[in-house]
Each structure stands twice: as structure tokens, then as C-alpha cells.
Amino acid sequence: CHDVAALREAWHSAFNAIELNTTADSATSGASPAPVATIAHHLSVEESDDERASGMSDAYKRGERGTRRQLADGVYEVLLRSHVHPRVGPILAVGSSDGVLEDLALALPPLSVPLARQAMERTKIFGAIQRRLGTAARASAPSANGSTPAKPSGAQSVASGSGRLRSFDGALESLESTVACFSRLITEQPIVRATLRVVVDTRRGPAQSAVVATRAVLLLEPANKPTDATQMSVIRGYPSEFVTMWAGDSMGTPPVTFRVVRPEDEPLVRRFYRRVTAEKDDVPTGSALASARGGGGGGGGGKNRGDRSAGGFTPRSPLLEEFRVTCSSRVWTLVDIRGHVAEFALDQNGSRFIQQRLEVERTDTAVMQMVLQESLVMCSRLITDVFGNYVIQKLLELGTAVGAREILCAELQGRVFSLSVHMYGCRVVQKALELVDLEKRRVLESELRGHILACIRDQNGNHVVQKCVELSSGKTDMMYIIEAIDGSLIELATHSYGCRVVQRLLEHAPLDLKRPITREILMRVSELLLDQYGNYVIQHVVEHGIDAERSVVVDALLNQVPKFSQHKYASNVIERCLQFGDKFQRRALIEELLRAGSAGGMGRCPLHELVRDQFGNYVVQRVLDVAEPDQRERAVALLRSQIDAIKKCSYGKHIMARLEPGWNPSRGSPRVLPVVGPPSYGGLNAGGASLLSSGASGGGYGVPYIGGGSFGASCASGAGGPLGSASVGFGGASS
């Protein structure tokens, strides 16, 4: 059966934005009401049953008809009623009724606050309330002799351009919220009929008017009625299932709620679009520029546009507006923007201008000193600004004559960690670490101690740790990083950002520090070579390790080379072993791919399967590039036996480029042919130029474009990762 207690709780929670008060009779008894909007607890809940053929209980009838009481002047009673239509579901009526004449407006719930106001504006009683409140507001407006009464508290009237007063009284807002909440209640709950009588008392003016619910009666669906029989609203309710909460980030950004836009969000949407940077730079016209220079004129012409930066929306100064208009027709110098350097640095065009002029005027000590001093005024903001950080980096690079590095490093001290995890601040920290001397670099790096793992796992901070590893001059400088990742090496090797730091350690760490790292990695080699990020770490072990370490990786691949060659990530490791392994390691790997196709071998040759595989075909290409003459001869013979099938498969074009008579294995690259047909990708290399794709970690070699088909850029296995680079494929006319 229905949980009446739960329904009562839903009733009260629906009006949780309005203060509850049980003294509702004061509005009709002539007593002075409390100066707040109130909703009373006067709620009657009764369940309908099949015995009442009319579908309405006696209690509901009493509530709907109500007891007519004489209302004092300035007190209005608003009636809210609902019933379920067999076709369109719940229908809401709002207005007034004196038993003879009805002043009602119909609406389909659920209603937002703007829709509730629109429904109420179609009634006469709402207009009477507005006129009453407007008259009271005008009575409190300034008199003809200029005297102004004391400003009352709460929402007040606002003067419009025509001189009339429009009321934004709290009573009207509470009434609108009541109608909206009532509409949601009858939509979300199994209610057959409902009546809510609301009294609006305007006798004490807009500031102290009251909204009081004098009676509410709800008629529920029968308890034994199937749940699917409840008539649903013809209008779908607000999609609350899409409301999500973002908890913020490590940079101190507060939590954010994501939800679908509501009708009452219109003012927020307008304000949002006013703060968004234009897609294209809006260059003001001459009249607008003149108006901006002159401090503004009639009609608001003095307002100039603004830029969005780290500090929010700020208007441009007349000098910056003039620069944006005349920068292409006039030669500007840094002296011309004296007093506005920080503002220019926060502007996209202005930041680019300062960087270019610093390169030209770097020998002028006075100019460099002026730019540095004005930048220091807003240094913290410039460091974390999308455009300003480039100016700070340029000062670090070129401002040695005026002591910019020492001064700016002092600005960074105490904030190195917070800036390292900032999208733009991390760039300034990296530039400072790169340019300052060893002593100052150690001072900056000391602030990262205790935060190394947090930086490594951060999308911005990991770049700072990589820079620290690259700049380390020995065991002492790198030891604090090694100690920080102790016990977390495998977890970092499989992390999207952590694997980058591990790779830098394998590249730059001294041999005595690198061996323990490599030993721990090789203990999990079978797991890492199949991982999305771990395979890059294994590739680095193969490339930068010693022969004994490469042998461990090759041993993990043997007996499963055909299987791993068709794996998205393990195939990268096989290619790396074929490229950097010694003669014996390469022969062992290639032999597994040729064994089944040799004389006396059993089964299908793995090469035939790999040619048709999206990842295996790159392994076959690498085999043809690095194989010894005898093994390459066997591989070519096996492939030529299936040359018709290879020509038909989508990946066979790459293999055919190596099987052509003009192929020269000593060059290690395919023969380049001229473009015959114009490619359809932006006219690239049109006019007979030759095309050659860039090498990728997946071994992606380009195939010359012959037909007039489309140009397609695809990613090799692992492309887009820490080591992957795009591999370009070229289709023929049938692509």
C-alpha cells in the first residue's frame, strides 16, 4: 500500500525552499501576518478505493469546495487544483474561484518557475496582486520634493526606463515557487486529485507581504492499483539522471555540478556567453575605437571589449584596443606600451608582440628592465596565465643582463609544487629548471621532495619530474626521485603519466641506479609487454639496456612470437627487439615466424596470417628490413607464394612495396614513387611531389601514393602514447 508518511515527507521536501509555519489562519482572521512567506502543514491525505465510484473522497470534496471566508482588503486567495486526464495525464489549474465565476489557467506539469509565472500571468487574480504590490511600491518611491523614505529590507521594486515601477517582491517569487513545487509533486507522486489554497496578504506592502497555505488535500491512487496503471505526464520531467557532481581537482578548483539547462537558467546562460572569448578576434571599428579613446559617449559607446584570462573578465584599455587595430600598419616598440606591459602580456596578440620585441630589443637594458619591473607587479597571475606564461619564459631566457632569472626564481620559491601541477605554471617551472645554475636548480627541486609521486601522477607535474631527471648531473641529483618511487615502480610503469618518468630514468640514470630499476621491471616483463603503457617501458629497456637485459625480453617472447605479433602492444616490443637486438636475438625471433613454412614444417606459415593483421603486418615489414640474407630470401619466397592474396588484403600494399624489384634493403626505406593522382587531403603534395610517411613505434612505413584516391592518416599500434607517433597510410583509388 502507499506509504502516507513518505508522501507527507515528499510534500514537505517539495517546499523545502520556503519557511514552514503552522500559523496559517492569521492571514484570514485579520491579524497581522508574519513578514515572511510561509507554507503551512495543513495537509490531508486520503486514499481512494473502488467503492467510491465518483473517484473522489469526501475529504477531497470538502477541501476542493472549501469554506468561503470573507477576506480582508488586500488579501487574495489563490487556488491550485489538479486532476489526471485519461490521455494527457496530470493537469494543473491555477487561479481563483468564488463558487460562481472561475478565473483559472490550465498548464501541463511539471512547471519550471518561469512557466509557473507565465501560467499565473494568464489569470486576473495575479494581475490584481501585481497591481496591489505595484501601488504599494510607488507609495514608497521618492516624492516630488526629492525626499526618499527609508529603504525597506528584502526584494524591492526596480525603476524601469519608462518610469514605472516593476515589483520583484518576495511574495510573488514565493507564489511562483509554490506553483512550481506543487506541479512537480503531482507529477512525481501517485496523486489522483489535489487542491491547495494559498492566501497572499499584501496589506503591509511588498517588503512584508506573506504567502500562506491555508489547506491542502491530496487524493491518492488505490493501494491495489498496478503501478504501471498510474497515468504519466504527457510532458517528460526534468532529466535528473544526468545530474553529476565533479569533486574538483588538486589545484583547489571547487566542486562543480553538471546538469541539463533549465528554463530559469536563461540569465546564467547570457552571463556565460558574455564571458566567453570570441571565436575570432573582434577588431573594433574606427568609431568604436574613437569612443573608447574618448572615455565613452552616449548610448554606452564607451564600453570596450575584454579578454578572458586567468583572473577573469577584464576590459581592454584604449591603448590595447589601438594596438589591436593598428599593429599591422604601424611599428610598435616596447616603449610604446610603457605602463601596460602586464595587460598586454595577458592578451593573446599582446603576449606575442612582447615576445617578438624582446628578441629584437634584448640588448636595450633600459627596455628589458622596464618590462621586467612591470611584469613583476602581476607576476603570480602571469605565471599561471594562458598567454602571460610565455612572457615570463622569455624573460627567463633573455633577461640575464637585468637579473631576471634570479628575480623570477625568487618569485617561484615557495610555490614550486603548486605551480608544477598547474597547466601553465608547470611550463615556467620547467624553463626555470633548464636555465638557472646548478645551485638554484637544487633549491627549486628541494620543494618537490615529498611530492614526487603526486607530481608523477599529475598530467602537468610529470613533465616537471621528467625535466628534473633529464637535467640531473649524477647520482646525487637523481637519488631523491629513485627513493620516492621505490615500491611503486610497476604501478608507475603501467600509469599513463608515470611510464614517461620511468622511461626518462632508463635513458638518463647512471648505470648503478638504473640496474635495480631494470631488474624489477624484467621480473614482470610478461605482464608489462601486454600493457597499454608498460610496453613502452619494455621498449626502452630493449633500446637502452645491455645485451643480457634484452635477452630476458627476447626469451619472454620466444615460443609465442606469432601470437604477440598480432597483439596491439606486444607487437611494438617485437619490432623494437628486431631493431635493437643483436644478430642471434633477431635470428631467433624471425625463425619462429618462418618455421612452419619451411621444408618439412607442419601447418600454415605465420607470415601469411600476419600480413592480413592490422598489427602483424608491421612486424612482417620489420622482418623484411632487418633479416639476414638467407632468412629474408625464405620470407620473400613464402610471401610470393601468396602474392595474389596479399595484393587483395588492405594491409598488403605495405608488404608489396618491399617485394618489388626496385626495393633496396640496404637503404632501410621504401622506394619512393611520384604522385600520379592528386590526393583529396587538402591538396597535399599535389603537383608530382612524392609522399613518405613518418616512421612510428609500430614500424609504420609509408607506401607511395599511386591512385587518385583519398589520403588517410592512421595511428600505428601504440600511436598517441608516450612513444607512439602517427603513421601515415596512403590508399589507392578504391580507398
XYZ file of N, CA and C in Angstrom, residues 6-21 37-43 80-82 92 111 113 116 173-189 191 194-198 211-218:
183
model
N 5.576 8.691 3.934
C 6.548 9.087 2.909
C 5.988 10.193 2.031
N 4.667 10.137 1.752
C 4.064 11.187 0.947
C 4.087 12.521 1.678
N 3.813 12.483 3.004
C 3.907 13.715 3.781
C 5.322 14.290 3.722
N 6.318 13.376 3.811
C 7.706 13.845 3.738
C 8.006 14.451 2.371
N 7.458 13.835 1.312
C 7.661 14.383 -0.030
C 6.996 15.743 -0.163
N 5.832 15.896 0.471
C 5.137 17.187 0.438
C 5.993 18.286 1.055
N 6.540 17.977 2.224
C 7.326 18.992 2.907
C 8.654 19.252 2.198
N 9.270 18.200 1.664
C 10.545 18.408 0.965
C 10.355 19.175 -0.332
N 9.154 19.047 -0.941
C 8.899 19.790 -2.175
C 8.907 21.287 -1.931
N 8.575 21.708 -0.704
C 8.540 23.120 -0.370
C 9.658 23.470 0.604
N 10.784 22.752 0.505
C 11.858 22.979 1.473
C 12.513 24.347 1.310
N 12.295 25.013 0.185
C 12.895 26.335 -0.009
C 12.084 27.432 0.659
N 10.889 27.086 1.180
C 10.008 28.072 1.788
C 9.871 27.745 3.260
N 10.000 28.736 4.106
C 9.946 28.512 5.540
C 8.568 28.005 5.957
N 8.531 26.895 6.722
C 7.273 26.291 7.146
C 6.747 27.017 8.377
N 5.431 27.201 8.413
C 4.804 27.895 9.533
C 3.408 27.331 9.706
N 7.300 34.615 3.829
C 6.472 33.715 3.038
C 6.407 32.376 3.746
N 5.205 31.875 4.004
C 5.061 30.650 4.797
C 4.216 29.644 4.051
N 4.483 28.382 4.298
C 3.674 27.272 3.803
C 3.279 26.446 5.018
N 1.996 26.289 5.242
C 1.540 25.612 6.454
C 1.569 24.107 6.273
N 1.496 23.387 7.385
C 1.463 21.932 7.382
C 0.043 21.387 7.259
N -0.899 22.221 6.833
C -2.296 21.799 6.789
C -2.478 20.864 5.600
N -2.233 19.581 5.792
C -2.265 18.599 4.712
C -3.158 17.449 5.115
N -5.011 26.260 -6.341
C -4.261 25.339 -7.202
C -4.981 23.997 -7.167
N -5.374 23.509 -8.324
C -6.068 22.226 -8.408
C -5.410 21.369 -9.485
N -5.552 20.067 -9.317
C -5.019 19.147 -10.326
C -5.916 17.928 -10.416
N -2.805 20.845 -14.346
C -2.776 21.788 -13.240
C -3.585 23.016 -13.616
N 6.187 22.143 -14.114
C 6.451 23.527 -14.490
C 7.745 24.006 -13.848
N 9.929 27.556 -12.787
C 9.486 28.824 -12.226
C 9.034 29.793 -13.320
N 5.675 28.632 -14.484
C 4.662 28.891 -13.466
C 4.219 30.348 -13.502
N 7.633 35.835 -5.774
C 8.604 34.770 -6.005
C 8.224 33.507 -5.241
N 7.734 33.681 -3.994
C 7.318 32.517 -3.219
C 6.097 31.853 -3.840
N 5.172 32.661 -4.370
C 3.989 32.112 -5.021
C 4.375 31.330 -6.274
N 5.288 31.877 -7.062
C 5.755 31.150 -8.249
C 6.431 29.844 -7.860
N 7.286 29.870 -6.835
C 7.951 28.647 -6.386
C 6.946 27.627 -5.874
N 5.883 28.113 -5.210
C 4.860 27.200 -4.713
C 4.161 26.484 -5.858
N 3.791 27.220 -6.903
C 3.137 26.607 -8.062
C 4.063 25.591 -8.721
N 5.364 25.938 -8.868
C 6.314 25.015 -9.493
C 6.486 23.758 -8.657
N 6.626 23.913 -7.332
C 6.781 22.740 -6.461
C 5.528 21.873 -6.462
N 4.348 22.507 -6.458
C 3.089 21.760 -6.495
C 2.988 20.959 -7.784
N 3.435 21.528 -8.914
C 3.375 20.799 -10.194
C 4.287 19.594 -10.193
N 5.469 19.731 -9.594
C 6.370 18.570 -9.525
C 5.815 17.494 -8.608
N 5.150 17.904 -7.534
C 4.612 16.937 -6.583
C 3.541 16.072 -7.231
N 2.614 16.689 -7.965
C 1.537 15.913 -8.567
C 2.036 15.081 -9.742
N 3.211 15.407 -10.256
C 3.781 14.614 -11.346
C 4.533 13.401 -10.823
N 5.240 13.573 -9.726
C 6.121 12.519 -9.226
C 5.414 11.555 -8.277
N 4.255 11.944 -7.719
C 3.574 11.107 -6.736
C 2.286 10.539 -7.333
N -0.888 10.737 -7.283
C -1.971 11.597 -6.826
C -3.035 11.671 -7.917
N -5.733 16.874 -6.420
C -5.117 17.646 -5.356
C -5.656 19.061 -5.380
N -5.748 19.639 -4.196
C -6.187 21.034 -4.056
C -5.284 21.722 -3.045
N -4.826 22.902 -3.397
C -4.006 23.699 -2.493
C -4.531 25.124 -2.530
N -4.954 25.634 -1.343
C -5.421 27.015 -1.239
C -4.309 27.855 -0.606
N -3.903 28.903 -1.309
C -2.818 29.766 -0.872
C -3.351 31.184 -0.726
N 2.827 34.815 2.098
C 2.167 33.761 1.340
C 1.922 32.609 2.300
N 0.640 32.236 2.468
C 0.276 31.232 3.464
C -0.613 30.198 2.805
N -0.298 28.925 2.992
C -1.156 27.841 2.532
C -2.160 27.529 3.628
N -3.450 27.713 3.333
C -4.478 27.510 4.357
C -5.009 26.086 4.371
N -4.945 25.375 3.213
C -5.430 23.995 3.215
C -4.880 23.272 1.991
N -4.521 22.002 2.199
C -4.052 21.153 1.103
C -4.662 19.774 1.271
N -5.279 19.257 0.208
C -5.915 17.941 0.236
C -5.421 17.155 -0.969
N -4.987 15.931 -0.723
C -4.492 15.054 -1.783
C -5.312 13.774 -1.803
